[in-house]
PDB file of C-alpha atoms in Angstrom:
ATOM      1  CA  MET A1095     108.555-116.514  19.621  1.00 43.00           C
ATOM      2  CA  THR A1096     106.151-117.981  22.176  1.00 45.00           C
ATOM      3  CA  ARG A1097     106.778-116.677  25.687  1.00 44.00           C
ATOM      4  CA  ARG A1098     107.907-119.268  28.166  1.00 47.00           C
ATOM      5  CA  ARG A1099     106.834-119.633  31.744  1.00 47.00           C
ATOM      6  CA  SER A1100     108.258-117.130  34.206  1.00 49.00           C
ATOM      7  CA  THR A1101     109.625-119.759  36.605  1.00 60.00           C
ATOM      8  CA  LEU A1102     112.840-121.450  35.505  1.00 63.00           C
ATOM      9  CA  THR A1103     112.950-124.765  37.325  1.00 70.00           C
ATOM     10  CA  SER A1104     114.611-127.271  34.948  1.00 84.00           C
ATOM     11  CA  ASP A1105     118.156-128.375  35.530  1.00 85.00           C
ATOM     12  CA  TRP A1106     119.595-126.827  32.402  1.00 88.00           C
ATOM     13  CA  GLU A1107     117.850-123.517  33.149  1.00 85.00           C
ATOM     14  CA  GLN A1108     119.306-123.478  36.636  1.00 87.00           C
ATOM     15  CA  PHE A1109     122.695-124.278  35.138  1.00 89.00           C
ATOM     16  CA  VAL A1110     122.433-121.273  32.813  1.00 87.00           C
ATOM     17  CA  LEU A1111     121.470-119.011  35.732  1.00 86.00           C
ATOM     18  CA  LEU A1112     124.335-120.312  37.866  1.00 86.00           C
ATOM     19  CA  HIS A1113     127.168-120.553  35.322  1.00 87.00           C
ATOM     20  CA  GLY A1114     126.018-118.909  32.103  1.00 83.00           C
ATOM     21  CA  TRP A1115     126.786-115.252  32.876  1.00 86.00           C
ATOM     22  CA  GLY A1116     128.939-113.822  30.081  1.00 85.00           C
ATOM     23  CA  SER A1117     129.284-117.186  28.333  1.00 85.00           C
ATOM     24  CA  LEU A1118     128.608-117.451  24.629  1.00 84.00           C
ATOM     25  CA  GLN A1119     125.162-118.743  23.704  1.00 84.00           C
ATOM     26  CA  PRO A1120     126.504-121.242  21.114  1.00 86.00           C
ATOM     27  CA  ASP A1121     128.753-122.762  23.802  1.00 85.00           C
ATOM     28  CA  LEU A1122     125.862-123.136  26.262  1.00 86.00           C
ATOM     29  CA  ALA A1123     123.598-124.541  23.567  1.00 86.00           C
ATOM     30  CA  ALA A1124     126.208-127.143  22.536  1.00 85.00           C
ATOM     31  CA  VAL A1125     126.824-128.186  26.157  1.00 85.00           C
ATOM     32  CA  LEU A1126     123.171-128.380  27.235  1.00 87.00           C
ATOM     33  CA  GLY A1127     121.669-129.617  23.969  1.00 85.00           C
ATOM     34  CA  GLN A1128     119.256-126.693  23.764  1.00 84.00           C
ATOM     35  CA  THR A1129     118.600-124.080  21.121  1.00 86.00           C
ATOM     36  CA  GLU A1130     120.250-120.702  21.233  1.00 85.00           C
ATOM     37  CA  ASP A1131     116.827-119.033  21.515  1.00 87.00           C
ATOM     38  CA  ASP A1132     116.092-120.971  24.709  1.00 86.00           C
ATOM     39  CA  ILE A1133     119.465-120.002  26.154  1.00 86.00           C
ATOM     40  CA  LYS A1134     118.896-116.387  25.195  1.00 86.00           C
ATOM     41  CA  PHE A1135     115.463-116.364  26.901  1.00 87.00           C
ATOM     42  CA  VAL A1136     116.891-117.681  30.166  1.00 86.00           C
ATOM     43  CA  LYS A1137     119.785-115.220  30.171  1.00 85.00           C
ATOM     44  CA  ALA A1138     117.370-112.378  29.415  1.00 85.00           C
ATOM     45  CA  SER A1139     115.657-112.964  32.783  1.00 83.00           C
ATOM     46  CA  GLY A1140     118.473-111.043  34.458  1.00 82.00           C
ATOM     47  CA  ALA A1141     118.819-113.658  37.204  1.00 83.00           C
ATOM     48  CA  CYS A1142     122.235-114.993  36.163  1.00 86.00           C
ATOM     49  CA  VAL A1143     124.861-115.057  38.892  1.00 86.00           C
ATOM     50  CA  HIS A1144     127.734-112.729  38.040  1.00 88.00           C
ATOM     51  CA  HIS A1145     131.281-114.113  37.961  1.00 85.00           C
ATOM     52  CA  PRO A1146     134.680-112.370  37.686  1.00 86.00           C
ATOM     53  CA  LYS A1147     135.386-114.244  34.457  1.00 88.00           C
ATOM     54  CA  ARG A1148     133.110-115.835  31.925  1.00 85.00           C
ATOM     55  CA  LYS A1149     133.318-119.585  31.399  1.00 86.00           C
ATOM     56  CA  GLY A1150     134.339-121.118  28.113  1.00 86.00           C
ATOM     57  CA  PHE A1151     133.095-124.266  26.436  1.00 87.00           C
ATOM     58  CA  ALA A1152     135.573-126.610  28.115  1.00 87.00           C
ATOM     59  CA  GLU A1153     134.723-125.389  31.624  1.00 87.00           C
ATOM     60  CA  LEU A1154     130.971-125.441  30.977  1.00 88.00           C
ATOM     61  CA  PHE A1155     131.167-128.959  29.541  1.00 87.00           C
ATOM     62  CA  THR A1156     133.143-130.193  32.561  1.00 89.00           C
ATOM     63  CA  LEU A1157     130.638-128.674  35.009  1.00 88.00           C
ATOM     64  CA  TRP A1158     127.617-130.157  33.203  1.00 89.00           C
ATOM     65  CA  HIS A1159     128.975-133.604  32.251  1.00 87.00           C
ATOM     66  CA  GLY A1160     131.499-134.092  35.049  1.00 87.00           C
ATOM     67  CA  LYS A1161     134.404-134.778  32.651  1.00 88.00           C
ATOM     68  CA  PRO A1162     136.549-132.745  30.267  1.00 87.00           C
ATOM     69  CA  PRO A1163     135.389-132.655  26.647  1.00 87.00           C
ATOM     70  CA  GLN A1164     136.988-134.899  24.047  1.00 86.00           C
ATOM     71  CA  ASP A1165     137.771-133.702  20.540  1.00 81.00           C
ATOM     72  CA  ALA A1166     134.480-135.139  19.249  1.00 82.00           C
ATOM     73  CA  ASP A1167     132.500-133.220  21.920  1.00 82.00           C
ATOM     74  CA  TRP A1168     133.499-129.801  20.623  1.00 85.00           C
ATOM     75  CA  PRO A1169     130.990-127.998  18.380  1.00 85.00           C
ATOM     76  CA  VAL A1170     131.694-126.959  14.815  1.00 83.00           C
ATOM     77  CA  PRO A1171     133.901-123.818  14.753  1.00 85.00           C
ATOM     78  CA  ARG A1172     131.873-120.621  14.410  1.00 84.00           C
ATOM     79  CA  LEU A1173     132.369-118.106  11.636  1.00 81.00           C
ATOM     80  CA  SER A1174     132.998-114.644  13.045  1.00 77.00           C
ATOM     81  CA  ARG A1175     131.836-111.351  11.586  1.00 73.00           C
ATOM     82  CA  ALA A1176     135.333-110.830  10.191  1.00 74.00           C
ATOM     83  CA  GLY A1177     134.897-113.959   8.088  1.00 77.00           C
ATOM     84  CA  ALA A1178     137.355-116.154   9.993  1.00 83.00           C
ATOM     85  CA  TYR A1179     136.557-119.332  11.889  1.00 85.00           C
ATOM     86  CA  ALA A1180     137.217-119.382  15.626  1.00 85.00           C
ATOM     87  CA  TRP A1181     140.175-121.320  16.983  1.00 86.00           C
ATOM     88  CA  GLN A1182     139.249-124.079  19.435  1.00 84.00           C
ATOM     89  CA  ALA A1183     141.276-126.084  21.925  1.00 85.00           C
ATOM     90  CA  PRO A1184     141.614-129.256  19.770  1.00 86.00           C
ATOM     91  CA  GLU A1185     142.955-127.214  16.893  1.00 85.00           C
ATOM     92  CA  MET A1186     145.379-125.372  19.187  1.00 85.00           C
ATOM     93  CA  ALA A1187     146.591-128.700  20.568  1.00 84.00           C
ATOM     94  CA  LEU A1188     147.149-129.984  17.036  1.00 86.00           C
ATOM     95  CA  LEU A1189     149.020-126.794  16.182  1.00 84.00           C
ATOM     96  CA  ALA A1190     151.329-127.285  19.179  1.00 81.00           C
ATOM     97  CA  THR A1191     152.222-130.798  17.981  1.00 79.00           C
ATOM     98  CA  LEU A1192     152.937-129.591  14.439  1.00 82.00           C
ATOM     99  CA  VAL A1193     155.214-126.705  15.407  1.00 82.00           C
ATOM    100  CA  GLY A1194     158.791-127.876  15.044  1.00 74.00           C
ATOM    101  CA  THR A1195     157.933-130.712  12.676  1.00 77.00           C
ATOM    102  CA  LEU A1196     156.476-128.704   9.772  1.00 81.00           C
ATOM    103  CA  GLY A1197     156.898-125.195   8.472  1.00 80.00           C
ATOM    104  CA  PRO A1198     154.164-122.524   8.870  1.00 83.00           C
ATOM    105  CA  LYS A1199     153.002-123.000   5.277  1.00 86.00           C
ATOM    106  CA  GLU A1200     152.654-126.775   5.656  1.00 86.00           C
ATOM    107  CA  ILE A1201     150.908-126.384   9.029  1.00 87.00           C
ATOM    108  CA  ALA A1202     148.394-124.002   7.441  1.00 88.00           C
ATOM    109  CA  GLN A1203     147.632-126.607   4.774  1.00 89.00           C
ATOM    110  CA  VAL A1204     147.014-129.333   7.390  1.00 90.00           C
ATOM    111  CA  LEU A1205     144.747-127.106   9.496  1.00 90.00           C
ATOM    112  CA  THR A1206     142.874-125.895   6.426  1.00 90.00           C
ATOM    113  CA  ALA A1207     142.068-129.480   5.391  1.00 90.00           C
ATOM    114  CA  ARG A1208     140.827-130.218   8.923  1.00 89.00           C
ATOM    115  CA  LEU A1209     138.688-127.051   9.023  1.00 89.00           C
ATOM    116  CA  VAL A1210     137.093-127.790   5.647  1.00 88.00           C
ATOM    117  CA  LYS A1211     136.204-131.288   6.839  1.00 88.00           C
ATOM    118  CA  LEU A1212     134.624-130.035  10.088  1.00 86.00           C
ATOM    119  CA  THR A1213     132.658-127.130   8.682  1.00 86.00           C
ATOM    120  CA  GLY A1214     131.841-128.436   5.215  1.00 86.00           C
ATOM    121  CA  ASP A1215     132.887-125.032   3.895  1.00 85.00           C
ATOM    122  CA  LYS A1216     135.172-125.412   0.883  1.00 87.00           C
ATOM    123  CA  ASN A1217     136.282-121.798   1.286  1.00 86.00           C
ATOM    124  CA  ALA A1218     137.419-122.300   4.899  1.00 87.00           C
ATOM    125  CA  GLU A1219     141.110-121.519   5.287  1.00 88.00           C
ATOM    126  CA  ARG A1220     143.884-121.164   7.819  1.00 90.00           C
ATOM    127  CA  SER A1221     146.448-118.744   6.452  1.00 87.00           C
ATOM    128  CA  LYS A1222     150.149-118.800   7.183  1.00 86.00           C
ATOM    129  CA  GLU A1223     149.838-115.485   9.030  1.00 87.00           C
ATOM    130  CA  SER A1224     147.080-116.785  11.318  1.00 87.00           C
ATOM    131  CA  VAL A1225     149.193-119.847  12.105  1.00 86.00           C
ATOM    132  CA  LEU A1226     152.118-117.621  13.115  1.00 86.00           C
ATOM    133  CA  VAL A1227     149.847-115.497  15.333  1.00 86.00           C
ATOM    134  CA  GLN A1228     148.379-118.506  17.136  1.00 85.00           C
ATOM    135  CA  THR A1229     151.854-120.052  17.479  1.00 83.00           C
ATOM    136  CA  ASN A1230     153.033-116.945  19.327  1.00 83.00           C
ATOM    137  CA  ARG A1231     149.912-116.958  21.508  1.00 83.00           C
ATOM    138  CA  ILE A1232     150.665-120.417  22.842  1.00 78.00           C
ATOM    139  CA  GLY A1233     154.255-119.399  23.600  1.00 78.00           C
ATOM    140  CA  LEU A1234     156.001-121.172  20.735  1.00 72.00           C
ATOM    141  CA  THR A1235     158.060-119.969  17.791  1.00 71.00           C
ATOM    142  CA  THR A1236     158.880-121.421  14.402  1.00 66.00           C
ATOM    143  CA  ALA A1237     162.454-121.929  15.639  1.00 66.00           C
ATOM    144  CA  ASP A1238     161.253-124.433  18.254  1.00 67.00           C
ATOM    145  CA  LEU A1239     162.144-127.782  16.741  1.00 72.00           C
ATOM    146  CA  VAL A1240     161.023-131.195  17.933  1.00 73.00           C
ATOM    147  CA  GLY A1241     163.727-133.845  18.065  1.00 76.00           C
ATOM    148  CA  GLY A1242     166.532-131.640  16.819  1.00 80.00           C
ATOM    149  CA  LEU A1243     168.220-128.243  16.824  1.00 84.00           C
ATOM    150  CA  THR A1244     168.899-125.479  14.329  1.00 84.00           C
ATOM    151  CA  THR A1245     172.272-124.882  12.692  1.00 85.00           C
ATOM    152  CA  ALA A1246     172.581-121.668  14.690  1.00 85.00           C
ATOM    153  CA  GLN A1247     172.068-123.541  17.962  1.00 83.00           C
ATOM    154  CA  ALA A1248     174.603-126.160  16.885  1.00 84.00           C
ATOM    155  CA  GLY A1249     177.074-123.415  15.969  1.00 83.00           C
ATOM    156  CA  ARG A1250     176.724-121.794  19.382  1.00 82.00           C
ATOM    157  CA  GLU A1251     177.415-125.144  21.028  1.00 80.00           C
ATOM    158  CA  ILE A1252     180.741-125.714  19.254  1.00 77.00           C
ATOM    159  CA  GLY A1253     181.713-122.038  18.979  1.00 74.00           C
ATOM    160  CA  SER A1254     181.592-121.799  15.191  1.00 74.00           C
ATOM    161  CA  HIS A1255     178.572-121.563  12.912  1.00 81.00           C
ATOM    162  CA  SER A1256     180.733-121.845   9.769  1.00 78.00           C
ATOM    163  CA  ILE A1257     181.914-125.338  10.753  1.00 77.00           C
ATOM    164  CA  VAL A1258     178.320-126.531  10.996  1.00 83.00           C
ATOM    165  CA  LEU A1259     177.337-124.963   7.673  1.00 83.00           C
ATOM    166  CA  GLN A1260     180.346-126.510   5.933  1.00 79.00           C
ATOM    167  CA  ALA A1261     179.565-129.932   7.398  1.00 81.00           C
ATOM    168  CA  VAL A1262     175.964-129.579   6.183  1.00 85.00           C
ATOM    169  CA  SER A1263     177.063-128.537   2.686  1.00 84.00           C
ATOM    170  CA  LYS A1264     179.410-131.536   2.514  1.00 80.00           C
ATOM    171  CA  LYS A1265     176.585-133.792   3.746  1.00 84.00           C
ATOM    172  CA  GLN A1266     178.589-134.792   6.793  1.00 82.00           C
ATOM    173  CA  ILE A1267     175.591-133.907   8.978  1.00 87.00           C
ATOM    174  CA  ARG A1268     172.117-135.164   8.110  1.00 88.00           C
ATOM    175  CA  VAL A1269     169.568-132.341   8.136  1.00 86.00           C
ATOM    176  CA  GLU A1270     165.837-131.968   7.536  1.00 83.00           C
ATOM    177  CA  ARG A1271     164.042-128.969   6.072  1.00 81.00           C
ATOM    178  CA  ILE A1272     161.408-127.491   8.415  1.00 78.00           C
ATOM    179  CA  GLY A1273     159.895-124.485   6.651  1.00 72.00           C
ATOM    180  CA  ARG A1274     162.795-122.093   6.187  1.00 75.00           C
ATOM    181  CA  ILE A1275     164.951-123.731   8.874  1.00 78.00           C
ATOM    182  CA  TRP A1276     167.428-126.591   8.668  1.00 84.00           C
ATOM    183  CA  LYS A1277     166.833-129.088  11.475  1.00 84.00           C
ATOM    184  CA  ILE A1278     169.656-131.322  12.722  1.00 87.00           C
ATOM    185  CA  PRO A1279     168.278-134.427  14.471  1.00 87.00           C
ATOM    186  CA  HIS A1280     169.814-135.062  17.885  1.00 86.00           C
ATOM    187  CA  ALA A1281     171.112-138.489  16.829  1.00 86.00           C
ATOM    188  CA  ALA A1282     172.837-137.068  13.728  1.00 86.00           C
ATOM    189  CA  TRP A1283     174.348-134.243  15.785  1.00 85.00           C
ATOM    190  CA  GLU A1284     175.765-136.593  18.424  1.00 85.00           C
ATOM    191  CA  GLU A1285     177.141-138.908  15.738  1.00 84.00           C
ATOM    192  CA  TRP A1286     178.936-136.043  14.004  1.00 82.00           C
ATOM    193  CA  LYS A1287     180.385-134.761  17.264  1.00 79.00           C
ATOM    194  CA  SER A1288     181.737-138.216  18.098  1.00 75.00           C
ATOM    195  CA  HIS A1289     184.104-137.950  15.104  1.00 71.00           C
ATOM    196  CA  ARG A1290     185.535-134.613  16.197  1.00 71.00           C
ATOM    197  CA  VAL A1291     189.228-134.330  17.081  1.00 69.00           C
ATOM    198  CA  PHE A1292     190.251-132.768  20.410  1.00 72.00           C
ATOM    199  CA  PRO A1293     193.698-131.288  21.014  1.00 76.00           C
ATOM    200  CA  PRO A1294     196.011-133.307  23.298  1.00 79.00           C
ATOM    201  CA  LYS A1295     196.001-132.236  26.912  1.00 83.00           C
ATOM    202  CA  GLY A1296     198.172-129.191  27.528  1.00 86.00           C
ATOM    203  CA  PHE A1297     198.633-128.270  23.859  1.00 87.00           C
ATOM    204  CA  VAL A1298     198.312-124.586  22.926  1.00 87.00           C
ATOM    205  CA  GLN A1299     196.937-122.914  19.806  1.00 85.00           C
ATOM    206  CA  LEU A1300     199.572-122.325  17.185  1.00 86.00           C
ATOM    207  CA  SER A1301     198.052-118.970  16.281  1.00 85.00           C
ATOM    208  CA  THR A1302     198.831-117.575  19.760  1.00 86.00           C
ATOM    209  CA  ILE A1303     202.565-117.387  18.949  1.00 88.00           C
ATOM    210  CA  ARG A1304     202.194-116.013  15.436  1.00 88.00           C
ATOM    211  CA  THR A1305     202.673-112.376  16.471  1.00 87.00           C
ATOM    212  CA  SER A1306     205.691-113.224  18.605  1.00 88.00           C
ATOM    213  CA  LEU A1307     207.238-114.953  15.592  1.00 88.00           C
ATOM    214  CA  ALA A1308     206.737-111.755  13.535  1.00 86.00           C
ATOM    215  CA  ILE A1309     204.399-113.522  11.104  1.00 86.00           C
ATOM    216  CA  LYS A1310     201.399-111.518   9.941  1.00 83.00           C
ATOM    217  CA  SER A1311     200.058-113.846   7.238  1.00 81.00           C
ATOM    218  CA  ASP A1312     198.572-117.354   7.365  1.00 80.00           C
ATOM    219  CA  LYS A1313     201.962-118.918   6.572  1.00 82.00           C
ATOM    220  CA  LEU A1314     202.222-120.474  10.035  1.00 85.00           C
ATOM    221  CA  SER A1315     199.221-122.734   9.456  1.00 83.00           C
ATOM    222  CA  GLU A1316     200.556-123.455   5.959  1.00 82.00           C
ATOM    223  CA  PHE A1317     203.870-124.592   7.462  1.00 85.00           C
ATOM    224  CA  ALA A1318     201.985-126.807   9.913  1.00 85.00           C
ATOM    225  CA  ARG A1319     199.908-128.289   7.092  1.00 82.00           C
ATOM    226  CA  ALA A1320     203.150-129.111   5.261  1.00 82.00           C
ATOM    227  CA  GLY A1321     204.476-130.928   8.308  1.00 84.00           C
ATOM    228  CA  LEU A1322     207.266-128.414   8.977  1.00 87.00           C
ATOM    229  CA  ILE A1323     206.302-127.685  12.601  1.00 88.00           C
ATOM    230  CA  PRO A1324     207.005-130.506  15.068  1.00 89.00           C
ATOM    231  CA  THR A1325     204.069-131.894  17.141  1.00 88.00           C
ATOM    232  CA  ALA A1326     201.528-129.720  15.255  1.00 86.00           C
ATOM    233  CA  VAL A1327     198.098-131.355  15.108  1.00 85.00           C
ATOM    234  CA  ARG A1328     194.946-129.995  13.483  1.00 81.00           C
ATOM    235  CA  CYS A1329     191.801-130.257  15.610  1.00 80.00           C
ATOM    236  CA  ASN A1330     188.181-129.126  15.527  1.00 68.00           C
ATOM    237  CA  PRO A1331     187.484-128.376  19.199  1.00 59.00           C
ATOM    238  CA  TYR A1332     183.984-127.738  20.490  1.00 52.00           C
ATOM    239  CA  GLY A1333     182.386-127.127  23.840  1.00 44.00           C
ATOM    240  CA  ALA A1334     185.669-125.978  25.385  1.00 45.00           C
ATOM    241  CA  GLY A1335     185.342-122.247  24.846  1.00 48.00           C
ATOM    242  CA  VAL A1336     187.732-122.378  21.865  1.00 53.00           C
ATOM    243  CA  ASN A1337     186.568-121.092  18.511  1.00 55.00           C
ATOM    244  CA  SER A1338     187.611-122.908  15.361  1.00 53.00           C
ATOM    245  CA  THR A1339     187.507-122.271  11.640  1.00 57.00           C
ATOM    246  CA  GLN A1340     185.911-124.595   9.110  1.00 54.00           C
ATOM    247  CA  PHE A1341     189.425-125.854   8.283  1.00 61.00           C
ATOM    248  CA  GLY A1342     190.263-126.664  11.889  1.00 70.00           C
ATOM    249  CA  THR A1343     192.657-125.139  14.417  1.00 82.00           C
ATOM    250  CA  TRP A1344     196.315-126.079  14.843  1.00 85.00           C
ATOM    251  CA  PHE A1345     197.719-126.961  18.260  1.00 88.00           C
ATOM    252  CA  ILE A1346     201.324-127.670  19.287  1.00 89.00           C
ATOM    253  CA  ASP A1347     203.198-128.853  22.339  1.00 90.00           C
ATOM    254  CA  PRO A1348     203.946-125.901  24.669  1.00 90.00           C
ATOM    255  CA  LYS A1349     207.618-126.970  24.855  1.00 92.00           C
ATOM    256  CA  VAL A1350     207.898-126.732  21.073  1.00 91.00           C
ATOM    257  CA  ALA A1351     206.198-123.324  21.158  1.00 91.00           C
ATOM    258  CA  LYS A1352     208.771-122.035  23.670  1.00 92.00           C
ATOM    259  CA  GLN A1353     211.621-123.427  21.582  1.00 91.00           C
ATOM    260  CA  LEU A1354     210.318-121.734  18.429  1.00 91.00           C
ATOM    261  CA  LEU A1355     210.147-118.387  20.216  1.00 91.00           C
ATOM    262  CA  ALA A1356     213.639-118.852  21.639  1.00 92.00           C
ATOM    263  CA  ASP A1357     215.065-119.713  18.193  1.00 91.00           C
ATOM    264  CA  ARG A1358     213.402-116.658  16.647  1.00 90.00           C
ATOM    265  CA  ARG A1359     214.807-114.319  19.294  1.00 92.00           C
ATOM    266  CA  ALA A1360     218.270-115.853  18.967  1.00 91.00           C
ATOM    267  CA  GLY A1361     218.227-115.584  15.173  1.00 90.00           C
ATOM    268  CA  ARG A1362     218.514-119.311  14.654  1.00 91.00           C
ATOM    269  CA  PRO A1363     216.886-120.899  11.575  1.00 90.00           C
ATOM    270  CA  MET A1364     213.281-121.926  11.934  1.00 89.00           C
ATOM    271  CA  PRO A1365     212.064-125.436  11.006  1.00 89.00           C
ATOM    272  CA  TRP A1366     210.519-124.189   7.772  1.00 86.00           C
ATOM    273  CA  HIS A1367     213.582-122.293   6.549  1.00 88.00           C
ATOM    274  CA  ALA A1368     215.189-123.635   3.347  1.00 82.00           C
ATOM    275  CA  LYS A1369     212.418-126.192   3.001  1.00 82.00           C
ATOM    276  CA  PRO A1370     210.731-126.654  -0.391  1.00 78.00           C
ATOM    277  CA  ASN A1371     207.066-125.831  -0.625  1.00 76.00           C
ATOM    278  CA  MET A1372     205.170-127.625  -3.356  1.00 77.00           C
ATOM    279  CA  ASP A1373     202.705-124.770  -3.920  1.00 77.00           C
ATOM    280  CA  ASN A1374     205.533-122.255  -4.247  1.00 79.00           C
ATOM    281  CA  LEU A1375     207.505-124.598  -6.500  1.00 84.00           C
ATOM    282  CA  LYS A1376     204.541-124.991  -8.862  1.00 88.00           C
ATOM    283  CA  ILE A1377     204.093-121.235  -9.138  1.00 88.00           C
ATOM    284  CA  THR A1378     207.844-120.668  -9.584  1.00 87.00           C
ATOM    285  CA  TYR A1379     208.025-123.287 -12.321  1.00 88.00           C
ATOM    286  CA  LYS A1380     205.074-121.726 -14.128  1.00 88.00           C
ATOM    287  CA  LEU A1381     206.786-118.313 -14.041  1.00 88.00           C
ATOM    288  CA  TRP A1382     210.049-119.838 -15.194  1.00 88.00           C
ATOM    289  CA  CYS A1383     208.346-121.417 -18.213  1.00 86.00           C
ATOM    290  CA  THR A1384     206.807-118.076 -19.130  1.00 83.00           C
ATOM    291  CA  ARG A1385     210.130-116.273 -18.906  1.00 84.00           C
ATOM    292  CA  LYS A1386     211.956-118.955 -20.872  1.00 78.00           C
ATOM    293  CA  HIS A1387     209.463-118.912 -23.749  1.00 69.00           C
ATOM    294  CA  PRO A1388     207.813-115.468 -23.683  1.00 64.00           C
ATOM    295  CA  ALA A1389     204.861-115.061 -26.013  1.00 63.00           C
ATOM    296  CA  GLY A1390     206.107-111.777 -27.496  1.00 56.00           C
ATOM    297  CA  TRP A1391     209.297-113.100 -29.041  1.00 56.00           C
ATOM    298  CA  GLY A1392     207.591-113.938 -32.314  1.00 53.00           C
ATOM    299  CA  ARG A1393     208.758-116.293 -35.102  1.00 51.00           C
ATOM    300  CA  PHE A1394     212.071-116.369 -36.962  1.00 50.00           C
ATOM    301  CA  VAL A1395     212.206-117.847 -40.451  1.00 50.00           C
ATOM    302  CA  PHE A1396     215.381-119.542 -41.588  1.00 50.00           C
ATOM    303  CA  VAL A1397     215.932-120.505 -45.205  1.00 52.00           C
ATOM    304  CA  VAL A1398     217.689-123.738 -45.951  1.00 52.00           C
ATOM    305  CA  LYS A1399     219.754-123.489 -49.117  1.00 53.00           C
ATOM    306  CA  SER A1400     220.110-126.251 -51.628  1.00 54.00           C
ATOM    307  CA  ASP A1401     223.553-127.045 -50.293  1.00 59.00           C
ATOM    308  CA  GLY A1402     222.167-127.606 -46.792  1.00 53.00           C
ATOM    309  CA  ARG A1403     223.487-124.393 -45.283  1.00 56.00           C
ATOM    310  CA  ARG A1404     221.091-122.184 -43.283  1.00 50.00           C
ATOM    311  CA  SER A1405     220.634-118.511 -44.088  1.00 51.00           C
ATOM    312  CA  SER A1406     218.276-115.715 -43.144  1.00 48.00           C
ATOM    313  CA  THR A1407     218.570-113.882 -46.484  1.00 45.00           C
ATOM    314  CA  GLY A1408     215.492-115.554 -47.911  1.00 42.00           C
ATOM    315  CA  VAL A1409     217.455-117.226 -50.674  1.00 41.00           C
ATOM    316  CA  GLY A1410     216.916-120.935 -51.050  1.00 40.00           C
ATOM    317  CA  VAL A1411     214.411-123.589 -51.891  1.00 41.00           C
ATOM    318  CA  ALA A1412     213.125-124.721 -48.462  1.00 45.00           C
ATOM    319  CA  CYS A1413     211.933-122.687 -45.440  1.00 46.00           C
ATOM    320  CA  GLN A1414     211.537-123.744 -41.789  1.00 46.00           C
ATOM    321  CA  ALA A1415     209.832-121.655 -39.008  1.00 45.00           C
ATOM    322  CA  ILE A1416     211.186-121.989 -35.500  1.00 45.00           C
ATOM    323  CA  ASP A1417     209.493-120.578 -32.360  1.00 45.00           C
ATOM    324  CA  PHE A1418     211.647-119.044 -29.608  1.00 43.00           C
TER     325      PHE A1418
END
């Protein structure tokens, strides 16, 4: 290489001496429009002003051109010794807009296509793992969704994740697949919540008096579902600190609750006593049919004699089998 003059008087040389300490030679060459050898020669003079922190491409471009760089002003990404292309600000900005709208795998495919186009290298690639690393570096996670919320977030809002999952499985809530996460758009979530049923003011949960009524099973809700408990109403509360199952929660008037407890303590009949239950009746009828015609009774053969009389001796001309 031909040795240059010892005095560095041009504007770009002065710029390198003033701002180029620690900066990468490809960045300075792209900003100043010079070759990397020229930049290296100027930096080798030892006259560069030291700074606490080296300047990157964006800062160097702004100092030289007086405006921030646009996407088209950035140089082609460099290939490191490890065989991976460097991440630049435009690509990071694109990544930030894609997080929450696509899954990591789909984001990697979009960034890979962009990288191949910029570098001309058909083997250039952005892997799913590198996308996850850069996502964490910019302070985002794959759970950050744009224009919606996850089913877990929706479940925390209404106090029951199972209700949300059941509504999704029944297609009552419109969802979108983002990678491995179900995304509920805000509009769909608000629409679904608008159809929810709140308990009347002052009503209490039916389950709170179950123990006092000496009921350990789920019969109390079954009685309410059959209409045997006055004023009972099934609701799906949310946002009021009350948890609910996927089948809803029963509420009753507090006056009725007090009356039920008083009747139980006094030994008076409860509203569901001596009332037919269709489920129980179906099971009872099925058992009754089995006991009336048990399968193990077998077959009895009666012989009809020629005179029309029936006998079991086996003598006759006609036989008839009867099941019992």
